[in-house]
Coordinates of C-alpha atoms in Angstrom, one line a residue:
M1 CA 26.9 -46.9 -0.9
A2 CA 25.0 -48.2 2.1
R3 CA 22.2 -50.7 2.4
S4 CA 20.2 -51.8 5.3
A5 CA 19.3 -55.2 6.6
A6 CA 16.1 -53.8 8.1
G7 CA 13.2 -56.2 8.0
R8 CA 15.3 -59.3 8.6
G9 CA 14.7 -59.4 12.4
E10 CA 11.8 -58.9 14.7
D11 CA 10.2 -55.7 15.8
S12 CA 12.7 -53.6 17.8
D13 CA 11.5 -54.5 21.4
E14 CA 10.8 -58.1 20.6
G15 CA 14.1 -58.4 18.8
E16 CA 16.0 -57.0 21.8
V17 CA 14.4 -59.5 24.1
L18 CA 15.1 -62.4 21.7
I19 CA 18.7 -61.4 21.4
A20 CA 19.1 -61.1 25.2
N21 CA 17.6 -64.6 25.6
L22 CA 19.8 -66.1 22.9
L23 CA 22.9 -64.5 24.5
G24 CA 22.0 -66.1 27.8
L25 CA 21.6 -69.5 26.0
L26 CA 24.9 -69.1 24.2
H27 CA 26.7 -68.3 27.5
A28 CA 25.3 -71.6 28.9
R29 CA 25.9 -73.6 25.7
P30 CA 28.8 -72.0 23.7
D31 CA 29.1 -75.0 21.3
D32 CA 25.4 -75.0 20.4
L33 CA 25.4 -74.4 16.7
A34 CA 21.7 -73.7 16.4
V35 CA 21.9 -71.0 19.1
R36 CA 24.8 -69.3 17.3
R37 CA 23.1 -69.5 14.0
E38 CA 19.9 -68.0 15.2
L39 CA 21.6 -65.4 17.3
G40 CA 23.9 -64.4 14.4
F41 CA 20.8 -64.0 12.2
E42 CA 19.1 -61.8 14.7
L43 CA 22.2 -59.7 15.3
T44 CA 22.7 -59.0 11.6
G45 CA 19.0 -58.1 11.3
A46 CA 19.5 -55.6 14.2
E47 CA 22.7 -54.3 12.5
C48 CA 24.9 -55.3 15.6
W49 CA 27.7 -56.1 13.2
E50 CA 30.7 -56.5 15.5
V51 CA 28.9 -58.7 18.0
A52 CA 27.5 -60.7 15.0
V53 CA 31.1 -61.4 13.8
E54 CA 32.1 -62.5 17.3
V55 CA 29.1 -64.9 17.5
L56 CA 29.3 -66.3 13.9
S57 CA 33.1 -66.7 13.5
P58 CA 33.1 -69.8 15.8
A59 CA 29.9 -71.1 14.1
V60 CA 31.8 -71.3 10.8
E61 CA 34.4 -73.5 12.5
L62 CA 31.7 -75.6 14.0
A63 CA 29.8 -76.0 10.7
P64 CA 32.2 -75.2 7.8
R65 CA 29.7 -76.4 5.2
D66 CA 26.7 -74.3 6.5
A67 CA 26.1 -71.8 3.7
D68 CA 23.6 -69.7 5.8
V69 CA 26.1 -69.2 8.6
R70 CA 28.7 -68.0 6.1
L71 CA 26.2 -65.7 4.4
D72 CA 25.3 -64.0 7.7
L73 CA 29.0 -63.7 8.6
G74 CA 29.8 -62.3 5.2
C75 CA 27.0 -59.7 5.6
A76 CA 28.4 -58.6 9.0
L77 CA 31.9 -58.4 7.7
S78 CA 30.7 -56.4 4.7
A79 CA 28.9 -53.9 7.0
L80 CA 32.2 -53.4 8.8
E81 CA 33.9 -52.8 5.4
R82 CA 36.2 -55.8 5.9
W83 CA 35.9 -56.5 2.2
A84 CA 38.4 -59.3 1.8
D85 CA 37.1 -61.3 4.7
A86 CA 33.5 -60.8 3.5
E87 CA 34.4 -61.9 0.0
E88 CA 36.0 -65.0 1.3
Q89 CA 32.9 -66.1 3.3
L90 CA 30.4 -65.2 0.6
T91 CA 32.4 -67.0 -2.1
K92 CA 32.5 -70.1 0.0
A93 CA 28.7 -69.7 0.7
V94 CA 28.1 -69.5 -3.1
A95 CA 30.1 -72.7 -3.6
L96 CA 28.2 -74.5 -0.9
S97 CA 24.7 -73.3 -2.1
P98 CA 25.0 -72.1 -5.7
G99 CA 21.2 -71.6 -6.0
L100 CA 20.9 -69.0 -3.2
A101 CA 20.1 -65.7 -4.8
C102 CA 20.8 -63.5 -1.7
T103 CA 24.3 -64.9 -1.5
Y104 CA 25.1 -63.8 -5.1
A105 CA 23.6 -60.4 -4.3
E106 CA 25.7 -59.9 -1.2
L107 CA 28.8 -61.0 -3.1
G108 CA 28.0 -58.6 -5.9
Y109 CA 27.7 -55.8 -3.3
V110 CA 31.1 -56.6 -1.8
L111 CA 32.7 -56.7 -5.2
L112 CA 31.0 -53.4 -6.2
C113 CA 32.4 -51.7 -3.1
Q114 CA 35.9 -52.8 -4.2
Q115 CA 35.2 -51.3 -7.7
R116 CA 35.5 -54.7 -9.3
L117 CA 32.7 -53.9 -11.7
E118 CA 32.8 -56.8 -14.1
E119 CA 32.8 -59.4 -11.3
A120 CA 30.1 -57.4 -9.4
G121 CA 27.9 -57.4 -12.5
I122 CA 28.3 -61.1 -13.0
A123 CA 27.4 -61.9 -9.4
S124 CA 24.4 -59.5 -9.5
H125 CA 23.1 -61.0 -12.7
K126 CA 23.3 -64.5 -11.2
A127 CA 21.3 -63.2 -8.2
L128 CA 18.6 -62.0 -10.6
V129 CA 18.6 -65.3 -12.5
H130 CA 17.8 -67.2 -9.2
D131 CA 15.5 -64.4 -7.9
P132 CA 14.2 -61.8 -10.3
G133 CA 12.9 -59.8 -7.4
S134 CA 16.2 -59.5 -5.6
A135 CA 16.3 -55.8 -4.5
L136 CA 20.0 -55.9 -3.8
G137 CA 20.7 -57.7 -7.1
H138 CA 18.8 -55.0 -9.0
L139 CA 20.5 -52.2 -7.2
C140 CA 24.0 -53.6 -7.5
L141 CA 23.5 -54.2 -11.2
A142 CA 22.1 -50.7 -11.7
E143 CA 25.2 -49.2 -9.9
V144 CA 27.6 -51.3 -12.1
L145 CA 25.9 -50.1 -15.3
Q146 CA 25.8 -46.5 -14.0
T147 CA 29.5 -46.5 -13.1
A148 CA 30.3 -47.8 -16.6
R149 CA 28.3 -44.8 -18.0
T150 CA 26.1 -47.1 -20.1
R151 CA 22.4 -48.1 -20.7
A152 CA 20.8 -45.4 -18.5
G153 CA 17.3 -46.7 -19.3
D154 CA 18.3 -50.1 -17.9
V155 CA 19.8 -48.5 -14.8
A156 CA 16.5 -46.7 -14.2
T157 CA 14.5 -49.9 -14.6
H158 CA 16.7 -51.8 -12.1
A159 CA 16.7 -48.9 -9.7
R160 CA 12.9 -48.6 -9.7
V161 CA 12.5 -52.3 -8.8
A162 CA 15.0 -51.8 -5.9
V163 CA 13.3 -48.6 -4.7
D164 CA 9.9 -50.3 -4.8
A165 CA 11.2 -53.1 -2.5
W166 CA 13.3 -50.7 -0.4
P167 CA 11.4 -47.4 -0.3
D168 CA 13.7 -46.1 2.5
S169 CA 17.0 -46.8 0.7
A170 CA 18.8 -43.5 0.1
W171 CA 21.3 -45.4 -2.1
G172 CA 18.5 -46.7 -4.3
H173 CA 16.9 -43.3 -4.7
A174 CA 20.3 -41.8 -5.5
V175 CA 21.0 -44.4 -8.2
L176 CA 17.5 -43.7 -9.6
A177 CA 18.0 -40.0 -9.6
Q178 CA 21.3 -40.3 -11.5
A179 CA 19.7 -42.6 -14.1
L180 CA 16.8 -40.2 -14.6
L181 CA 19.2 -37.3 -15.1
D182 CA 21.0 -39.4 -17.7
T183 CA 17.8 -40.1 -19.5
G184 CA 16.6 -36.4 -19.4
D185 CA 13.7 -36.9 -16.9
Y186 CA 14.7 -34.0 -14.8
G187 CA 11.4 -33.8 -12.9
G188 CA 11.7 -37.4 -11.9
A189 CA 15.4 -36.9 -11.0
H190 CA 14.5 -34.1 -8.8
Q191 CA 11.9 -36.2 -7.0
A192 CA 14.3 -39.1 -6.5
A193 CA 17.2 -36.9 -5.4
S194 CA 15.0 -35.0 -2.9
R195 CA 14.0 -38.4 -1.4
A196 CA 17.6 -39.5 -1.2
H197 CA 18.6 -36.2 0.4
E198 CA 15.7 -36.5 2.9
L199 CA 16.7 -40.1 3.8
D200 CA 20.4 -39.2 4.2
P201 CA 20.9 -35.5 4.7
G202 CA 24.7 -36.0 5.2
S203 CA 25.2 -37.7 1.8
D204 CA 27.5 -35.8 -0.6
R205 CA 26.0 -37.8 -3.5
A206 CA 22.4 -37.0 -2.7
A207 CA 23.2 -33.3 -2.3
Q208 CA 25.0 -33.2 -5.6
L209 CA 22.2 -35.0 -7.4
L210 CA 19.6 -32.6 -5.9
C211 CA 21.7 -29.6 -7.1
W212 CA 22.1 -31.0 -10.6
A213 CA 18.4 -31.8 -10.9
L214 CA 17.4 -28.3 -9.8
G215 CA 19.9 -26.8 -12.3
E216 CA 18.6 -28.9 -15.2
L217 CA 15.1 -27.6 -14.3
Q218 CA 16.6 -24.0 -14.4
R219 CA 15.9 -23.5 -10.7
W220 CA 19.4 -22.1 -10.2
R221 CA 18.6 -20.2 -7.0
E222 CA 17.5 -23.4 -5.3
A223 CA 20.4 -25.3 -6.8
V224 CA 22.8 -22.8 -5.2
R225 CA 21.0 -23.0 -1.9
A226 CA 21.1 -26.8 -1.8
A227 CA 24.8 -26.9 -2.8
E228 CA 25.7 -24.2 -0.2
Q229 CA 24.0 -26.2 2.5
A230 CA 25.9 -29.4 1.5
A231 CA 29.3 -27.5 1.4
A232 CA 28.6 -25.8 4.7
R233 CA 27.9 -29.2 6.3
K234 CA 31.0 -30.8 4.8
A235 CA 33.3 -29.1 2.3
T236 CA 34.6 -31.8 0.0
P237 CA 35.8 -31.5 -3.6
W238 CA 32.4 -33.0 -4.7
T239 CA 30.2 -30.6 -2.7
L240 CA 32.3 -27.6 -3.7
N241 CA 32.2 -28.7 -7.4
A242 CA 28.4 -28.8 -7.2
L243 CA 28.4 -25.4 -5.6
G244 CA 30.7 -24.0 -8.3
W245 CA 28.5 -25.6 -11.0
A246 CA 25.4 -24.0 -9.6
L247 CA 27.0 -20.6 -9.2
I248 CA 28.0 -20.7 -12.9
G249 CA 24.4 -21.4 -13.7
R250 CA 23.4 -18.3 -11.7
G251 CA 25.9 -16.2 -13.5
H252 CA 28.0 -15.6 -10.4
L253 CA 31.3 -16.3 -12.1
H254 CA 33.7 -14.7 -9.7
A255 CA 32.2 -16.6 -6.7
A256 CA 32.2 -19.8 -8.8
E257 CA 35.9 -19.4 -9.6
Q258 CA 36.7 -19.0 -5.9
V259 CA 34.7 -22.1 -4.9
L260 CA 36.3 -24.2 -7.7
R261 CA 39.8 -23.1 -6.8
R262 CA 39.1 -24.2 -3.2
A263 CA 37.8 -27.6 -4.5
V264 CA 41.0 -28.1 -6.5
A265 CA 43.2 -27.2 -3.5
L266 CA 41.3 -29.7 -1.3
D267 CA 42.1 -32.6 -3.6
P268 CA 44.0 -31.9 -6.9
A269 CA 43.3 -35.5 -8.0
V270 CA 39.5 -34.9 -8.4
R271 CA 39.6 -34.0 -12.1
I272 CA 36.1 -32.7 -12.6
C273 CA 36.8 -29.7 -10.3
R274 CA 39.9 -28.6 -12.3
W275 CA 38.0 -29.2 -15.6
N276 CA 35.1 -26.9 -14.5
L277 CA 37.6 -24.3 -13.3
A278 CA 39.5 -24.4 -16.7
W279 CA 36.2 -24.1 -18.6
L280 CA 35.2 -21.1 -16.5
L281 CA 38.6 -19.4 -17.0
A282 CA 38.4 -19.9 -20.8
R283 CA 34.9 -18.6 -20.9
V284 CA 35.9 -15.3 -19.4
G285 CA 38.9 -15.0 -21.6
R286 CA 41.7 -16.0 -19.2
M287 CA 43.2 -18.4 -21.6
R288 CA 46.7 -18.8 -20.1
E289 CA 45.3 -19.8 -16.7
A290 CA 42.8 -22.1 -18.4
E291 CA 45.6 -23.7 -20.4
A292 CA 47.7 -24.2 -17.3
N293 CA 44.9 -26.2 -15.6
L294 CA 44.3 -28.3 -18.8
T295 CA 48.0 -29.1 -18.9
V296 CA 47.8 -30.6 -15.4
L297 CA 44.8 -32.7 -16.4
L298 CA 46.5 -33.9 -19.6
H299 CA 49.7 -34.7 -17.8
H300 CA 47.8 -37.3 -15.8
D301 CA 45.6 -38.5 -18.6
R302 CA 46.6 -37.7 -22.2
D303 CA 43.3 -39.2 -23.4
D304 CA 41.0 -36.8 -21.6
G305 CA 38.8 -35.9 -24.5
Q306 CA 37.1 -33.0 -22.7
A307 CA 40.4 -31.4 -21.8
L308 CA 41.7 -31.8 -25.3
G309 CA 38.5 -30.2 -26.8
L310 CA 38.8 -27.2 -24.5
L311 CA 42.6 -26.9 -25.2
G312 CA 41.8 -27.0 -29.0
W313 CA 39.4 -24.1 -28.5
I314 CA 42.1 -22.1 -26.7
H315 CA 44.6 -22.8 -29.4
L316 CA 42.1 -21.7 -32.1
A317 CA 41.0 -18.5 -30.2
S318 CA 44.7 -17.7 -29.7
G319 CA 45.4 -18.0 -33.5
R320 CA 47.2 -21.4 -33.3
G321 CA 45.3 -23.2 -36.0
E322 CA 47.4 -26.3 -36.6
Q323 CA 47.7 -27.1 -32.9
A324 CA 43.9 -26.5 -32.6
R325 CA 43.2 -28.9 -35.4
E326 CA 45.4 -31.6 -33.9
E327 CA 43.9 -31.4 -30.4
L328 CA 40.3 -31.0 -31.7
R329 CA 40.5 -34.1 -33.9
R330 CA 41.9 -36.1 -31.0
A331 CA 39.1 -34.9 -28.8
V332 CA 36.5 -35.9 -31.3
R333 CA 38.0 -39.4 -31.6
L334 CA 37.9 -39.8 -27.8
L335 CA 34.5 -38.2 -27.1
G336 CA 32.7 -40.1 -29.8
T337 CA 29.0 -39.2 -30.1
T338 CA 28.6 -37.6 -26.7
R339 CA 27.2 -34.1 -26.4
T340 CA 30.6 -32.8 -25.2
A341 CA 31.9 -33.5 -28.7
A342 CA 29.6 -30.9 -30.3
R343 CA 31.9 -27.9 -29.9
P344 CA 35.0 -29.7 -31.1
L345 CA 33.1 -30.9 -34.2
L346 CA 31.8 -27.4 -34.9
L347 CA 35.3 -25.9 -34.5
I348 CA 37.0 -28.5 -36.8
G349 CA 34.3 -27.6 -39.4
A350 CA 35.2 -24.0 -39.0
L351 CA 38.8 -24.8 -39.6
E352 CA 38.0 -26.8 -42.8
R353 CA 35.5 -24.4 -44.3
A354 CA 37.9 -22.7 -46.6
E355 CA 40.1 -25.6 -47.8
N356 CA 37.7 -28.6 -47.7
P357 CA 34.0 -27.6 -47.8
P358 CA 32.7 -31.2 -48.1
L359 CA 34.7 -32.3 -45.1
A360 CA 33.6 -29.2 -43.1
R361 CA 29.9 -30.1 -44.0
R362 CA 30.3 -33.5 -42.5
Y363 CA 31.6 -32.0 -39.2
F364 CA 28.8 -29.5 -39.1
L365 CA 26.2 -32.2 -39.6
A366 CA 27.8 -34.3 -36.8
A367 CA 27.8 -31.2 -34.5
T368 CA 24.0 -30.7 -34.9
A369 CA 23.4 -34.4 -34.2
V370 CA 25.4 -34.8 -31.0
A371 CA 24.3 -31.5 -29.6
D372 CA 20.9 -33.0 -29.1
R373 CA 22.3 -35.7 -26.8
L374 CA 22.0 -35.4 -23.0
P375 CA 24.8 -33.8 -21.1
S376 CA 26.9 -35.2 -18.3
P377 CA 25.3 -33.8 -15.2
D378 CA 28.5 -33.0 -13.3
I379 CA 29.9 -30.8 -16.1
Y380 CA 28.4 -27.4 -16.6
S381 CA 26.3 -27.4 -19.8
H382 CA 23.5 -25.0 -20.6
P383 CA 20.9 -25.0 -23.3
C384 CA 22.0 -21.6 -24.5
G385 CA 25.5 -22.7 -25.3
T386 CA 24.3 -25.9 -27.0
G387 CA 21.8 -23.9 -29.0
E388 CA 24.5 -21.5 -30.1
I389 CA 26.6 -24.4 -31.4
Q390 CA 23.6 -25.7 -33.4
A391 CA 22.8 -22.3 -34.7
L392 CA 26.3 -21.8 -36.1
A393 CA 26.4 -25.3 -37.6
F394 CA 23.1 -24.9 -39.3
A395 CA 24.1 -21.5 -40.6
A396 CA 27.3 -23.0 -42.0
L397 CA 25.1 -25.7 -43.7
G398 CA 23.1 -22.9 -45.4
E399 CA 20.0 -23.6 -43.3
G400 CA 19.4 -20.0 -42.1
D401 CA 15.9 -20.5 -40.8
R402 CA 16.9 -23.4 -38.6
A403 CA 19.9 -21.5 -37.4
R404 CA 17.8 -18.6 -36.3
Q405 CA 15.2 -20.9 -34.7
C406 CA 18.0 -22.7 -32.7
L407 CA 19.4 -19.4 -31.4
E408 CA 16.0 -17.9 -30.5
Q409 CA 15.2 -21.1 -28.5
A410 CA 18.7 -20.9 -26.9
L411 CA 18.4 -17.2 -26.0
A412 CA 15.0 -17.9 -24.3
A413 CA 17.0 -19.9 -21.7
R414 CA 19.8 -17.4 -21.4
D415 CA 21.0 -16.5 -17.9
G416 CA 23.9 -14.7 -16.3
S417 CA 26.4 -17.3 -17.2
D418 CA 25.9 -17.1 -21.0
R419 CA 27.2 -14.1 -22.9
F420 CA 28.1 -13.3 -26.5
D421 CA 31.6 -14.5 -27.3
P422 CA 33.0 -12.8 -30.4
R423 CA 36.0 -15.2 -30.6
L424 CA 33.6 -18.0 -31.6
Y425 CA 31.9 -16.0 -34.3
E426 CA 35.2 -14.8 -35.7
Q427 CA 35.9 -18.4 -36.7
F428 CA 33.2 -18.1 -39.4
T429 CA 34.3 -14.8 -41.0
Q430 CA 36.9 -16.3 -43.4
P431 CA 35.3 -17.0 -45.8
P432 CA 32.3 -14.9 -44.8
L433 CA 29.3 -16.8 -43.5
P434 CA 26.0 -15.6 -45.0
G435 CA 23.6 -14.8 -42.2
L436 CA 26.2 -14.5 -39.5
D437 CA 25.3 -10.9 -38.9
V438 CA 21.8 -11.9 -38.2
L439 CA 22.9 -14.4 -35.5
I440 CA 25.1 -11.7 -34.0
R441 CA 22.3 -9.2 -33.8
L442 CA 20.0 -11.9 -32.3
W443 CA 22.6 -12.5 -29.6
K444 CA 23.2 -8.9 -28.8
D445 CA 19.5 -7.9 -29.0
P446 CA 17.3 -11.0 -28.8

């Protein structure tokens, strides 16, 4: 995250002259508080952070109850990522002037950068109480809500206010792009991500968002190109994960595997890279390798619902029904009503069809419902695979026409990454599922 203090000082040339004059005055009158205060303000506006700290630190000692001086010092320390020192100055500034919205906003930013989300949210909310138009307050609150994976509509609202006030903020456009992805506005997400990438071409976050937005628009060739450029500029687990994701979407599965393996090797602690690798390996039938990667994920977090869901599918496809049932049920409890829960719900229904048809029906109904929810953008999810889940669930519910309709719509979006998987359909042969042969024919010859 980065935000600019642009606009606080004078125009560039005038500001430089003013700063030079003030430096001369300060040299002649080092104990003049007014000179230090004005010079510190101008230096923070010009983003001369280290000099600002040198000028303002003595000013705090000269006027310990001056909230404005502590605010400017806190901003400069924050820009230098001296979070503890910045928090100390801003907390004291809040205590001295509790009605100053910008101080709450700056404090919220510092707390956010330390991942103290609850405290950051409280400070940002207080900033908006005192000044409903505070751009930094809106943006920090949007980031807090987004990090907590909640209320995407509210995130978009706050981010739009911030972007309107700060049209050249790459951070603001990135937050907005993520919010629009989460709400399904892929065209708007593409526009916001493109602007973020234009403003900050070196940002991993902007590059990933642009890749995801292009992928959701089914513009996979462009998504791969954007991800390749980001990875070539700086190969990180995040840029490589985005590239692997895009290559899966293009159907270049071998290349995707190599890229994701490289991402895992760069930083094994970045879980999403290993998850996407495991999913890919399972998709092409390399179950043992997929299971090994899932075991690593679950060793570090036994409550990873996505990993448990995929592990349950591997158990089921390998004929280990009881282990599959246990893992799938745990996955459903952890994933709740997210789209990622659709497949585990479908598979539990398949397991229960023979012994407990009423229970199986409830699982199939739940699978059709959550499959309509929006996906997590950093995890590969394609309309074809989601439609296939809905088709099988509706077929199991006896709604053959809706099943065929779902699969026809899904196959219209099919690309190289989606292929007929007989292991999934085999789960519905005992007892025989009426209409299954029709779905299989559709898949093989749409």
